[in-house]
Coordinates of C-alpha atoms in Angstrom, one line a residue:
M1 CA 0.0 0.0 0.0
T2 CA 1.4 3.4 -0.9
T3 CA -0.1 6.0 1.3
G4 CA 2.0 9.1 0.6
L5 CA 1.9 9.8 4.3
T6 CA 5.0 11.2 6.0
P7 CA 6.3 9.8 9.3
D8 CA 4.8 12.9 11.1
Q9 CA 1.5 12.4 9.5
L10 CA 1.5 8.7 10.5
T11 CA 2.2 9.8 14.1
D12 CA -0.5 12.5 14.0
A13 CA -3.0 9.8 12.9
M14 CA -2.5 8.3 16.4
P15 CA -3.2 11.0 19.0
F16 CA -2.2 8.8 21.9
A17 CA 1.2 8.2 20.4
R18 CA 1.7 11.9 19.8
A19 CA 0.6 12.7 23.4
L20 CA 3.0 10.1 24.7
G21 CA 5.9 11.6 22.7
V22 CA 6.4 8.8 20.2
R23 CA 8.2 9.9 17.1
I24 CA 8.2 7.9 13.8
D25 CA 11.5 8.6 12.0
T26 CA 11.2 6.5 8.9
A27 CA 8.2 4.5 7.5
G28 CA 7.9 2.1 4.6
P29 CA 6.2 -1.3 4.1
D30 CA 9.4 -3.2 5.0
E31 CA 10.3 -1.2 8.1
V32 CA 9.1 1.5 10.4
A33 CA 11.5 3.0 12.8
G34 CA 10.9 5.4 15.7
R35 CA 11.8 6.4 19.2
L36 CA 10.6 7.5 22.6
D37 CA 12.8 9.5 25.1
W38 CA 13.1 8.4 28.7
A39 CA 11.4 10.9 31.0
P40 CA 10.4 10.8 34.7
D41 CA 6.7 10.8 33.9
R42 CA 7.1 7.7 31.7
C43 CA 8.6 5.7 34.6
T44 CA 7.6 3.3 37.3
A45 CA 9.4 2.9 40.7
G46 CA 13.1 3.4 40.7
G47 CA 13.3 5.5 37.5
V48 CA 12.7 2.6 35.1
M49 CA 10.7 3.4 32.0
H50 CA 7.2 1.9 32.4
G51 CA 6.5 -1.3 30.4
G52 CA 3.3 0.3 29.1
A53 CA 5.4 3.2 27.6
L54 CA 7.6 0.6 25.9
M55 CA 4.6 -1.3 24.7
A56 CA 2.9 1.9 23.4
L57 CA 6.0 2.7 21.3
A58 CA 6.1 -0.8 19.9
D59 CA 2.3 -0.8 19.2
T60 CA 2.6 2.5 17.4
L61 CA 5.4 1.4 15.2
G62 CA 3.8 -2.0 14.6
A63 CA 0.4 -0.5 13.7
A64 CA 2.1 1.9 11.2
C65 CA 3.9 -1.1 9.7
A66 CA 0.7 -3.1 9.4
F67 CA -1.1 0.0 7.9
L68 CA 1.6 0.4 5.3
N69 CA 1.0 -3.3 4.2
L70 CA -2.7 -3.2 4.0
P71 CA -4.5 -4.2 0.7
P72 CA -6.6 -1.4 -0.9
D73 CA -9.9 -0.6 0.8
T74 CA -9.1 -2.3 4.1
S75 CA -8.2 -1.2 7.6
T76 CA -6.7 -2.9 10.6
T77 CA -7.0 -3.5 14.3
T78 CA -4.8 -5.4 16.8
L79 CA -5.9 -9.0 17.5
E80 CA -3.0 -9.9 19.8
S81 CA 0.2 -8.4 21.2
K82 CA 2.9 -10.3 23.1
T83 CA 5.8 -8.5 24.8
N84 CA 9.1 -9.9 26.1
F85 CA 11.1 -7.5 28.3
F86 CA 14.8 -8.1 28.5
R87 CA 16.1 -5.2 30.5
G88 CA 15.1 -1.9 32.1
V89 CA 15.6 1.6 30.6
R90 CA 16.8 4.2 33.1
E91 CA 17.9 7.0 30.7
G92 CA 18.3 8.0 27.1
C93 CA 16.2 7.2 24.2
V94 CA 14.5 3.9 23.2
R95 CA 14.6 3.2 19.5
G96 CA 12.3 0.7 17.8
V97 CA 12.2 -1.1 14.5
A98 CA 9.0 -2.8 13.3
R99 CA 9.1 -5.3 10.4
P100 CA 6.4 -7.5 8.9
L101 CA 6.7 -11.2 9.5
H102 CA 3.6 -12.1 7.5
T103 CA 1.4 -10.0 5.2
G104 CA -1.7 -12.1 4.4
R105 CA -5.2 -11.6 3.1
T106 CA -6.8 -11.7 6.6
S107 CA -3.9 -10.9 9.0
I108 CA -0.6 -9.2 9.2
V109 CA 2.0 -10.1 11.8
V110 CA 4.6 -7.6 12.8
Q111 CA 7.7 -7.9 15.1
T112 CA 9.0 -4.8 16.8
D113 CA 12.4 -4.8 18.5
L114 CA 13.2 -2.0 21.0
Y115 CA 16.8 -0.9 21.8
D116 CA 18.4 1.4 24.3
D117 CA 21.1 4.0 23.6
T118 CA 23.9 1.4 23.7
G119 CA 22.1 -0.9 21.1
R120 CA 21.0 -3.5 23.6
R121 CA 17.6 -5.0 23.0
V122 CA 15.3 -4.1 25.8
A123 CA 12.1 -5.7 24.5
Q124 CA 10.5 -7.5 21.6
V125 CA 6.9 -7.3 20.7
T126 CA 5.0 -9.5 18.2
Q127 CA 1.6 -8.4 17.2
T128 CA -1.1 -9.8 15.0
Q129 CA -3.3 -7.4 13.1
A130 CA -6.6 -8.2 11.5
V131 CA -7.2 -7.1 7.9
L132 CA -10.7 -5.6 7.9
R133 CA -12.7 -5.2 4.7
A134 CA -14.4 -1.9 4.1

């Protein structure tokens, strides 16, 4: 699917992501990349970035990736999302990369890897998106 949307327009289409501070840097059907800065108001106890903030970043990038792989005259919604956390984030910027694992007629599966400033993977999210006919 060619949308002609810029990364900023994709983010603007998801008000929650914009409010949270998620930024999409690059977007295409094969890969969507973005980031979320560490901030005290995105943390849980001990100054560790909240898992929900990390999941929201991954969900935003994954949804954009699924959207860019939709057949004409369809839309999408998340059916399932699974997160594995590997380490906490206490500072810096979390970067994410979403890539399609499967683009089918009825579903799209996307994997999003999240990394800290040193390049260590902090989480991996796999989500299944339904392809909805108009």
